[in-house]
Short mmCIF file of C-alpha atoms in Angstrom, two decimals:
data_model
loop_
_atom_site.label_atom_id
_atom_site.label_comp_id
_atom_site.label_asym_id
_atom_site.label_seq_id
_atom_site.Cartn_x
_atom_site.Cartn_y
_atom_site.Cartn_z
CA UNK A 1332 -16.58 31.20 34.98
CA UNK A 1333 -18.08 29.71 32.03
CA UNK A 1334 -14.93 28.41 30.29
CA UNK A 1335 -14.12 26.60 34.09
CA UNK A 1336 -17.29 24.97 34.16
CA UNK A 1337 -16.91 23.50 30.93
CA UNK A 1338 -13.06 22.62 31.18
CA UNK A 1339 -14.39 20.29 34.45
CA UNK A 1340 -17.05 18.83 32.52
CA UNK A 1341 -14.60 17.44 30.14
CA UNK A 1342 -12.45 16.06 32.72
CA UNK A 1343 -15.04 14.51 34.16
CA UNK A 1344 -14.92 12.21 30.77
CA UNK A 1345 -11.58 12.21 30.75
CA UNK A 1346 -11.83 14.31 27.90
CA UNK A 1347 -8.49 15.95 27.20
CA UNK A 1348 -7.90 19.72 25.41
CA UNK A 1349 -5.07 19.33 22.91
CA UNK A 1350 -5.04 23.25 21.46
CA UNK A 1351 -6.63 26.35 23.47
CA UNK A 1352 -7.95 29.36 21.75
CA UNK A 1353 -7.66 32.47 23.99
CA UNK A 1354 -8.96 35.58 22.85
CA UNK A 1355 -6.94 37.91 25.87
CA UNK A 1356 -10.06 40.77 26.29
CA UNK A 1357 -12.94 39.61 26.78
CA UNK A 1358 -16.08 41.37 27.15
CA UNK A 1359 -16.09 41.81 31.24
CA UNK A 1360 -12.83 40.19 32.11
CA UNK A 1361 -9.42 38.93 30.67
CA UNK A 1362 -8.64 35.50 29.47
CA UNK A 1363 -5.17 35.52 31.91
CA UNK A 1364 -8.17 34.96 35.06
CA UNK A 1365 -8.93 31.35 33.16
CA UNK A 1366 -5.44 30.96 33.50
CA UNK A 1367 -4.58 31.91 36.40
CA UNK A 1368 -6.93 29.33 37.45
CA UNK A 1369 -5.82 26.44 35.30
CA UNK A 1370 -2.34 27.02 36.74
CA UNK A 1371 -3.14 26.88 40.21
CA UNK A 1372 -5.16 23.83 39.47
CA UNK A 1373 -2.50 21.71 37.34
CA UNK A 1374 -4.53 22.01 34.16
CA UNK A 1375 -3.37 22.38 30.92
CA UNK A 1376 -0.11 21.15 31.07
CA UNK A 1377 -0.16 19.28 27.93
CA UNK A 1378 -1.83 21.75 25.86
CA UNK A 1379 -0.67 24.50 22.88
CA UNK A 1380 -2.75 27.78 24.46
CA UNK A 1381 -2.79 30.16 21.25
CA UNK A 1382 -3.74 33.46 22.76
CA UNK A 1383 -4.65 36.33 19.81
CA UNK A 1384 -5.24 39.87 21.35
CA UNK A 1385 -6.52 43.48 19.52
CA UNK A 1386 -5.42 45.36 21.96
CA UNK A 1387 -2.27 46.88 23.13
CA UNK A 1388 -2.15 46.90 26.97
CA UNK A 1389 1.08 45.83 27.73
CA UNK A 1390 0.63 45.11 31.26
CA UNK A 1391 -2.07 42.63 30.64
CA UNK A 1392 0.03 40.86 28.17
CA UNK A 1393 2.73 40.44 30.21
CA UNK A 1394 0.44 39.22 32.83
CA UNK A 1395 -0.46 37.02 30.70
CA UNK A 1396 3.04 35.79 29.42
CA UNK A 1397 3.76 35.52 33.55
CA UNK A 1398 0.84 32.71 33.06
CA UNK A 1399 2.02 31.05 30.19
CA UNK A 1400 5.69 30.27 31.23
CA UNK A 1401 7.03 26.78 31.06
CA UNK A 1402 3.55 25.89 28.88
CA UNK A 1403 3.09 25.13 24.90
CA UNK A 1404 1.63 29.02 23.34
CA UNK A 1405 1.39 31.32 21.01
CA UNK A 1406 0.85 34.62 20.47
CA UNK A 1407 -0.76 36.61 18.10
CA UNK A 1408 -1.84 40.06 17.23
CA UNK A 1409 -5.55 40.01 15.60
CA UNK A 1410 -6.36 40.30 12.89
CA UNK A 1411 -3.98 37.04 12.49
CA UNK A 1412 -2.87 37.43 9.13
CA UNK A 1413 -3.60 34.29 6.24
CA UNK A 1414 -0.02 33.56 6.15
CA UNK A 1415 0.43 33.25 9.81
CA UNK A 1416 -2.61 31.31 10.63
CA UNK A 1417 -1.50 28.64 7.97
CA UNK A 1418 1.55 28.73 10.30
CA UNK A 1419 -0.32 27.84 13.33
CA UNK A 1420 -2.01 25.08 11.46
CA UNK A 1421 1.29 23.49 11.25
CA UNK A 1422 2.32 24.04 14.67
CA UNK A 1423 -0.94 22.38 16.15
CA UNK A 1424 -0.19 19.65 13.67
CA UNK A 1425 2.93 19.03 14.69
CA UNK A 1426 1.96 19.74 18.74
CA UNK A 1427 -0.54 17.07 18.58
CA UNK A 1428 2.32 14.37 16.94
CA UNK A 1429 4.51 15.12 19.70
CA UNK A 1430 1.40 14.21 22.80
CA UNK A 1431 -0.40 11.55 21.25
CA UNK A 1432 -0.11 7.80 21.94
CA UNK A 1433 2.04 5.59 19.63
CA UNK A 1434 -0.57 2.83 20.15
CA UNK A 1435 -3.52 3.52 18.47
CA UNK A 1436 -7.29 3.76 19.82
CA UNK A 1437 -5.56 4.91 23.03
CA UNK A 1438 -5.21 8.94 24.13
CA UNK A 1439 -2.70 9.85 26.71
CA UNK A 1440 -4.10 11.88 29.77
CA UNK A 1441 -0.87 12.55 31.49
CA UNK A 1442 2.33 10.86 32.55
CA UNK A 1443 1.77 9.99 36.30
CA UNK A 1444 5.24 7.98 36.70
CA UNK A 1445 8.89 7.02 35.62
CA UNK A 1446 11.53 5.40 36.71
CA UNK A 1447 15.45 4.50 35.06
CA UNK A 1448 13.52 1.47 33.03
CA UNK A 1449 10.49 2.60 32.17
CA UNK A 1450 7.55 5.84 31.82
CA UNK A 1451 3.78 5.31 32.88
CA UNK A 1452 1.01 7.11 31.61
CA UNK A 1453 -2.32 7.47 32.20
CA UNK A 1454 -4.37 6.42 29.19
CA UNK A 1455 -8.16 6.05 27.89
CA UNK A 1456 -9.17 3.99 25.58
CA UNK A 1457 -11.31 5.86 22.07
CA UNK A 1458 -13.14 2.50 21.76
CA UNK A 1459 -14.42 1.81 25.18
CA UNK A 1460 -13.84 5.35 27.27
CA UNK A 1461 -12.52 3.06 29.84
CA UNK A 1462 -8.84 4.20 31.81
CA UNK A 1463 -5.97 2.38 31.71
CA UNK A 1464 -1.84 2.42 32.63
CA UNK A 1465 0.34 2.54 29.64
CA UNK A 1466 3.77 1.25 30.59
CA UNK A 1467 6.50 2.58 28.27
CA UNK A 1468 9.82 0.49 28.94
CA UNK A 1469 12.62 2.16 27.35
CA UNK A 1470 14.60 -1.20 26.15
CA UNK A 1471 12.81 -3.62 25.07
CA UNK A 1472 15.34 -6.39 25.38
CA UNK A 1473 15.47 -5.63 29.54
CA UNK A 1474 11.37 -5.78 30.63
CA UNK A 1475 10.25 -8.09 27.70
CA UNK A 1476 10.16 -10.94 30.39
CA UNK A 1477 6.73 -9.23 32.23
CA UNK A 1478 4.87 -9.29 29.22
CA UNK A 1479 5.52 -13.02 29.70
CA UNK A 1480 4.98 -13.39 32.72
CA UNK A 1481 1.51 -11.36 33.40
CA UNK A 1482 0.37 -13.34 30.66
CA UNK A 1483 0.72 -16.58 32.50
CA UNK A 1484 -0.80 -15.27 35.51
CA UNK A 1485 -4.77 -14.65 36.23
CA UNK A 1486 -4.78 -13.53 39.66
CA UNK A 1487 -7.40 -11.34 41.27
CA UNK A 1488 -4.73 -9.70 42.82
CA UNK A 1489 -2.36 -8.91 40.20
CA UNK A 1490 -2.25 -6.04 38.02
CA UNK A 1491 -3.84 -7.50 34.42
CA UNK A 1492 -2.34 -6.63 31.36
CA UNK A 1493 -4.52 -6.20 28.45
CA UNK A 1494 -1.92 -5.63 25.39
CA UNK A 1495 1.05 -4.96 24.41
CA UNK A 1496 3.27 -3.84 21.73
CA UNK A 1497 6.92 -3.30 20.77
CA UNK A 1498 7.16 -0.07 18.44
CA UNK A 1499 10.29 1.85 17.90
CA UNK A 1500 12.78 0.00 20.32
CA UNK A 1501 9.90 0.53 23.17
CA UNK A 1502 7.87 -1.76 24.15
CA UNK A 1503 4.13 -0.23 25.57
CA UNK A 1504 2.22 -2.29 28.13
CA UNK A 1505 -1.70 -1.43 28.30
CA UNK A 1506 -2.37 -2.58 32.38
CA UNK A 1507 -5.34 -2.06 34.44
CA UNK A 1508 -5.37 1.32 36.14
CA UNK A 1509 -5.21 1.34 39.61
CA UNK A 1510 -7.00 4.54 40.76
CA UNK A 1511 -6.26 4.94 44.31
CA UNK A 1512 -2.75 5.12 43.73
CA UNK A 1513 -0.52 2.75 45.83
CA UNK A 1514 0.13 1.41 49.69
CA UNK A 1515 2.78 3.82 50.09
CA UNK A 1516 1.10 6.32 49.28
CA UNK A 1517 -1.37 5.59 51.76
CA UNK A 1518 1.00 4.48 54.43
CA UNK A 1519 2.66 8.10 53.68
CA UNK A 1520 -0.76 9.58 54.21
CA UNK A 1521 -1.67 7.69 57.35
CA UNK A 1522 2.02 8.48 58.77
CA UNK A 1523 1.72 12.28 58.18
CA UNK A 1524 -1.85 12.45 60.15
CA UNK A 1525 -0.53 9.42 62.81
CA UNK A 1526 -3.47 7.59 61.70
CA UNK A 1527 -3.20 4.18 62.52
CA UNK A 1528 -4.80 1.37 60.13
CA UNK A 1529 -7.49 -0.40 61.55
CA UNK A 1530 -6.11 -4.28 62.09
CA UNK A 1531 -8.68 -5.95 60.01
CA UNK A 1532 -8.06 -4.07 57.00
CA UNK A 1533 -4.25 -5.00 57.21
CA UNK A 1534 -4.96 -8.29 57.31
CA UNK A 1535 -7.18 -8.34 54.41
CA UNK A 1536 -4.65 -6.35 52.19
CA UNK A 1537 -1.98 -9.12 53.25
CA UNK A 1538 -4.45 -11.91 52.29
CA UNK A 1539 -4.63 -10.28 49.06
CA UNK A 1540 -0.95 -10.23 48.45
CA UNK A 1541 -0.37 -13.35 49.65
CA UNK A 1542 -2.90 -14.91 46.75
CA UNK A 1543 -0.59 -12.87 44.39
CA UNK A 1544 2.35 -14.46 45.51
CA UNK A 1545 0.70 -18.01 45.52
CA UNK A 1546 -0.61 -17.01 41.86
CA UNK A 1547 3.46 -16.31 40.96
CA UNK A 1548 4.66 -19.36 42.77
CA UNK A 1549 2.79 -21.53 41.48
CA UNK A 1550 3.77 -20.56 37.63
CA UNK A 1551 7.55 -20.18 39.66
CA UNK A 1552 7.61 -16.95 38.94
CA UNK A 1553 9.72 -15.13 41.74
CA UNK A 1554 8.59 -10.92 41.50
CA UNK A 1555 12.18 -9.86 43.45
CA UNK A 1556 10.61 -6.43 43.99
CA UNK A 1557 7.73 -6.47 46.42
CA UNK A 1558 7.33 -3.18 48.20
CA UNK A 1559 4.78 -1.36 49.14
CA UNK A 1560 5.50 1.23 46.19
CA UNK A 1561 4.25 -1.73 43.76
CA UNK A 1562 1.36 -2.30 45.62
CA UNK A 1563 -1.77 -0.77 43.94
CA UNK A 1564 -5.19 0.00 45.59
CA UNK A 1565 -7.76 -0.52 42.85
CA UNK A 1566 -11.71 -0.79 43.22
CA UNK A 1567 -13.26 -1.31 46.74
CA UNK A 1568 -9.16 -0.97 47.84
CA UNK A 1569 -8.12 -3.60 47.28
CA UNK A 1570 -4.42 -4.58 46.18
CA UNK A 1571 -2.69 -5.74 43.38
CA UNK A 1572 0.78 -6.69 43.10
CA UNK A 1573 2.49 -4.32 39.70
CA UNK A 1574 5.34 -3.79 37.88
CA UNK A 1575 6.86 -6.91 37.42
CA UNK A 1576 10.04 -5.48 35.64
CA UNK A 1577 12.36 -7.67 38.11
CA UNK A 1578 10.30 -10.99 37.83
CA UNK A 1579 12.01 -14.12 37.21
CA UNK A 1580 11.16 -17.59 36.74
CA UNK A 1581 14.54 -19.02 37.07
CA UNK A 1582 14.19 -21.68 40.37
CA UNK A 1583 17.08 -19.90 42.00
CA UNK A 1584 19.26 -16.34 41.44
CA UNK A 1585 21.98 -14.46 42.45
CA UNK A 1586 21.81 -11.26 41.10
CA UNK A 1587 21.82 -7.98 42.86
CA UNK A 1588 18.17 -6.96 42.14
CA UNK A 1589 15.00 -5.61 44.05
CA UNK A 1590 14.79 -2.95 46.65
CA UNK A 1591 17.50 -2.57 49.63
CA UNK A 1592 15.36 -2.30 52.43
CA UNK A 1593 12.96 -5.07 51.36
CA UNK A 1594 15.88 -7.60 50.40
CA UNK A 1595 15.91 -10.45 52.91
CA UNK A 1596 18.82 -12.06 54.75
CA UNK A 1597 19.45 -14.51 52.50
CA UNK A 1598 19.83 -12.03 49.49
CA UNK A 1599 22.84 -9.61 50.86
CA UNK A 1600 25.98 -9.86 49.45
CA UNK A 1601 25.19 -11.89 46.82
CA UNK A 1602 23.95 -15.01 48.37
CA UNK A 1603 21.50 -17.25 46.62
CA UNK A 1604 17.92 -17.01 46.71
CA UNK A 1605 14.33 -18.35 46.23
CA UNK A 1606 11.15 -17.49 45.69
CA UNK A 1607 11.10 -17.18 49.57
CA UNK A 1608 12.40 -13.75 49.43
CA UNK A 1609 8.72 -12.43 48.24
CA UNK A 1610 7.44 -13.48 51.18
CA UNK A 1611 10.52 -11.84 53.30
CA UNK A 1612 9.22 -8.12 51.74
CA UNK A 1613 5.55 -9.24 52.02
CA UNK A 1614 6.46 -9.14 55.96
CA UNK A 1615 8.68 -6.00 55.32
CA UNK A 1616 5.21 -4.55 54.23
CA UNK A 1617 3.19 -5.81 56.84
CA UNK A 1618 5.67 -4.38 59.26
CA UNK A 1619 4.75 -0.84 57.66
CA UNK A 1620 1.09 -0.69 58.22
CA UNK A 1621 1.17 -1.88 61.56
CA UNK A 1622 4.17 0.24 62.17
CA UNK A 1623 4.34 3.26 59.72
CA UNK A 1624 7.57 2.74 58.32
CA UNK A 1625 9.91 0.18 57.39
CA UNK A 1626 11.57 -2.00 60.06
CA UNK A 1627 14.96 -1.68 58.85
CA UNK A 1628 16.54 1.66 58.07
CA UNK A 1629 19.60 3.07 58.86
CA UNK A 1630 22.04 5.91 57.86
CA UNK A 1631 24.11 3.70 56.14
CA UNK A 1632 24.26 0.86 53.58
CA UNK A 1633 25.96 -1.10 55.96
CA UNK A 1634 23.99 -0.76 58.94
CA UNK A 1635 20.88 -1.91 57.34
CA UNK A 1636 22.52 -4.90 56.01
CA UNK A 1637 23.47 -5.82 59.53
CA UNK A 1638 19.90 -4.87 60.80
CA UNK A 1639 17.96 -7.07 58.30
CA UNK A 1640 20.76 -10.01 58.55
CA UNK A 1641 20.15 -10.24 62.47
CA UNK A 1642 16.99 -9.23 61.69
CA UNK A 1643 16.55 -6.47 64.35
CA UNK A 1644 14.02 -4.27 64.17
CA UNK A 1645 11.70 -2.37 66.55
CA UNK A 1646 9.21 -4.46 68.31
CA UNK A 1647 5.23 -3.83 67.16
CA UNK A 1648 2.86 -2.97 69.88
CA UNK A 1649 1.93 -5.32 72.57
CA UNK A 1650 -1.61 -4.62 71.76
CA UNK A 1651 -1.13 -5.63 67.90
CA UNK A 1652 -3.78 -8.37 66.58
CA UNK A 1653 -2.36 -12.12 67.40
CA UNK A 1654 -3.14 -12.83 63.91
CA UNK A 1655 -0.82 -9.92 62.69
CA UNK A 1656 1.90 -11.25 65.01
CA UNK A 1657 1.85 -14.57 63.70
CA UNK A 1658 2.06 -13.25 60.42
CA UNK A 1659 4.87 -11.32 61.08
CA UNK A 1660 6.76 -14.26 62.87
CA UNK A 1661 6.50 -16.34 59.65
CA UNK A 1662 7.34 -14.01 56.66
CA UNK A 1663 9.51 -11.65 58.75
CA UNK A 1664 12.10 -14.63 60.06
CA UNK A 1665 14.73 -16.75 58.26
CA UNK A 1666 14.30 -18.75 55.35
CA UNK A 1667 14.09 -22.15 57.27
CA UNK A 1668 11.21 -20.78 59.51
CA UNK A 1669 9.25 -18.55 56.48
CA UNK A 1670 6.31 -19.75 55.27
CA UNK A 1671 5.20 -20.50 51.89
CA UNK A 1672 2.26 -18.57 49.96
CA UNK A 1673 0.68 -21.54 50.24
CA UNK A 1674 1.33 -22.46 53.39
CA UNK A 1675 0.22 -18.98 54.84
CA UNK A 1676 -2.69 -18.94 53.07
CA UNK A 1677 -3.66 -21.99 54.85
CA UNK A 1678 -3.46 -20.53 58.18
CA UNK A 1679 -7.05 -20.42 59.54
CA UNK A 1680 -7.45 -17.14 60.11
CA UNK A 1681 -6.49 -15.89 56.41
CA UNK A 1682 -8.78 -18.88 55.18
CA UNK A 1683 -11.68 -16.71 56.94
CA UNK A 1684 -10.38 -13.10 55.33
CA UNK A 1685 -10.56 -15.01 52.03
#
C-alpha cells in the first residue's frame, strides 16, 4: 500500500522510475501484489524491475514471472553475489541509454503516438518541470519543411514549437503539449455515449480553427491535412491546429497528399489545388460535431470520391444553429462558393465568438 502511494506521488510530478528494486517477501505480503497493481494500471512499462528473493517458493516466483512478462527484469537469488551485482550495474546502465531522450534537459515519459513519418512522445523538461510533445520524424529530409513553417507562424491557435534539433538522421521537434488529447477523440467519446455537443461550443472551436487557417494563409502556407485527428484540445479546450508534416507554401499543388475523406472536390484525381482545400476539411470537421461522424464515407474508394465530388452527404438537423448552417454552406461547397479564412472570420457572428 505504501509503495502505491508513493509511485502516485511521483506521477503526480511527472516523476518517472527508471530501475525498480523488488525484494519478492516482504514482511506481511509479496512484492508480485505491487505488481499486480502496476499492471492493471499501465505503470511501469518503461522500467528495468530487478526482483532479488531468499526464498524458494516456487509458486510465488512464478507468480511473479506471470507479472513480469513482456516488461524489462531481473532476477536474482539473495545474497546477490559481488560479481553479479557489478553485472546489474551494467545492465541499468545500459537500460537507462536505451529510454532516455537524445535531446538533452528533456526526460521522456512515454510514447503516446506514431505514425509511418514520425514517433511522439511525451516529454518534461529537467529545467522548468513543465510537459511538452517531442516529435521524432524519422527522415529528416521529408518533415524538415514544419520546422519552417511553425516558425513563421504565431497563432493562438496553432500548436507552438519551442526547439528543434536534427541528431542522428532524426530530426526532434519540442511542441506544446496538448493535454486533452484531440477532437476526435472527443467526437469518438461523445459518439459512443450519443452525446450531442452543445452548438455554442462548436462554433467557438471552429472560430478557433478558422484563426489558424487565417494565421497559415496569410504566411501562404496551405496545412493539406486538416482533420479532426490534428486538432488538439489544450487549456480551457481550446484547439490548436498540429502536425504540420503535409504543409506547403507552394501557391498551388498537385500531389496526392492529406487525408481521403477530408480531401475536397477539387483535389481527387489529381486535380490542382489551393489553399481553399483547408477550409473544405475545416467544414468536413464541422460536419462531425454537429453530426458525429464524417459526411462522406463509403465502402469503397470510389464511392466516396463520387460522394464528396457531388458533394452528397446526409442533411444536419433541421433544428441545427443558423449560424452552423451558414458555416457549413460556405466551407462545405465548391471552390467558387467557399469562403476564405478571412472572409469567414468576418462573418458577424464569428466576429462575436472572437
Amino acid at each position: 500500500k505504501e509503495a502505491v502511494e508513493v509511485y502516485e506521488n511521483l506521477k503526480k510530478k511527472y516523476i518517472t522510475v527508471d530501475v525498480l528494486f523488488l525484494d519478492l517477501f516482504l514482511q506481511d505480503s509479496k512484492g508480485t501484489e505491487f505488481l499486480k497493481i502496476s499492471k492493471s494500471k499501465g505503470w511501469l512499462e518503461n522500467t528495468l524491475i530487478v526482483v532479488m528473493t531468499g526464498s524458494k517458493d516456487i509458486d510465488t516466483i512464478k507468480e511473479c514471472i506471470d507479472c513480469l512478462a513482456n516488461r524489462f527484469y531481473k532476477f536474482y537469488s539473495k545474497p546477490v553475489k559481488d560479481v553479479e551485482f557489478e553485472r546489474l550495474l551494467d545492465e541499468m546502465q545500459k537500460h537507462v541509454d536505451k529510454i532516455s531522450c537524445p535531446l538533452k534537459g528533456y526526460k521522456i515519459i512515454k510514447h503516446i503516438g506514431a505514425g509511418a513519418q514520425a514517433d511522439v512522445y511525451q516529454v518534461i523538461s529537467l529545467k522548468n518541470r513543465k510537459i511538452y510533445a517531442m516529435k521524432v520524424n524519422k527522415d529528416k529530409n521529408l518533415n524538415s519543411k514544419e520546422v519552417q513553417c511553425l516558425k513563421k507562424i504565431n497563432s493562438p491557435t496553432i500548436i507552438h514549437l519551442y526547439e528543434s534539433q536534427i541528431l542522428k538522421e532524426k530530426e526532434y521537434m519540442i511542441l506544446e503539449f496538448a493535454d486533452r488529447g484531440t477532437l476526435y477523440e472527443r467526437i469518438k467519446e461523445y459518439s459512443k455515449l450519443k452525446k450531442k455537443f452543445d452548438q455554442t461550443q462548436i462554433l467557438d472551436w471552429m472560430t478557433q480553427i478558422l484563426i489558424g487557417l487565417y494565421s497559415l494563409h496569410k504566411k501562404d502556407i496551405m496545412h493539406r491535412d486538416i482533420k479532426s485527428d490534428n486538432l488538439f484540445l489544450c487549456e480551457n479546450d481550446v484547439v490548436k491546429i498540429g502536425d504540420l508534416g503535409q504543409a506547403s507554401n507552394e501557391s498551388k499543388c498537385k500531389s496526392f497528399v492529406g487525408t481521403f475523406f477530408y480531401r475536397a472536390p477539387e483535389c481527387q484525381d489529381f486535380g490542382e489545388y489551393k489553399k481553399e482545400i483547408d477550409i473544405w476539411s475545416a467544414g468536413v470537421v464541422l460536419y462531425e460535431l454537429i453530426m458525429l461522424c464524417r459526411p462522406f464515407e463509403g465502402i469503397e474508394q470510389k464511392e466516396v470520391q463520387t460522394r464528396i465530388e457531388n458533394i452528397d452527404y446526409k442533411p444536419i438537423p433541421a433544428d441545427t444553429d443558423p449560424k452552423l448552417k451558414k458555416l457549413l454552406e460556405l466551407t462545405l461547397t465548391y471552390k467558387e462558393n467557399r469562403g476564405t479564412a478571412a472572409q469567414l472570420l468576418s462573418l458577424e457572428f464569428i466576429k462575436n465568438r472572437i
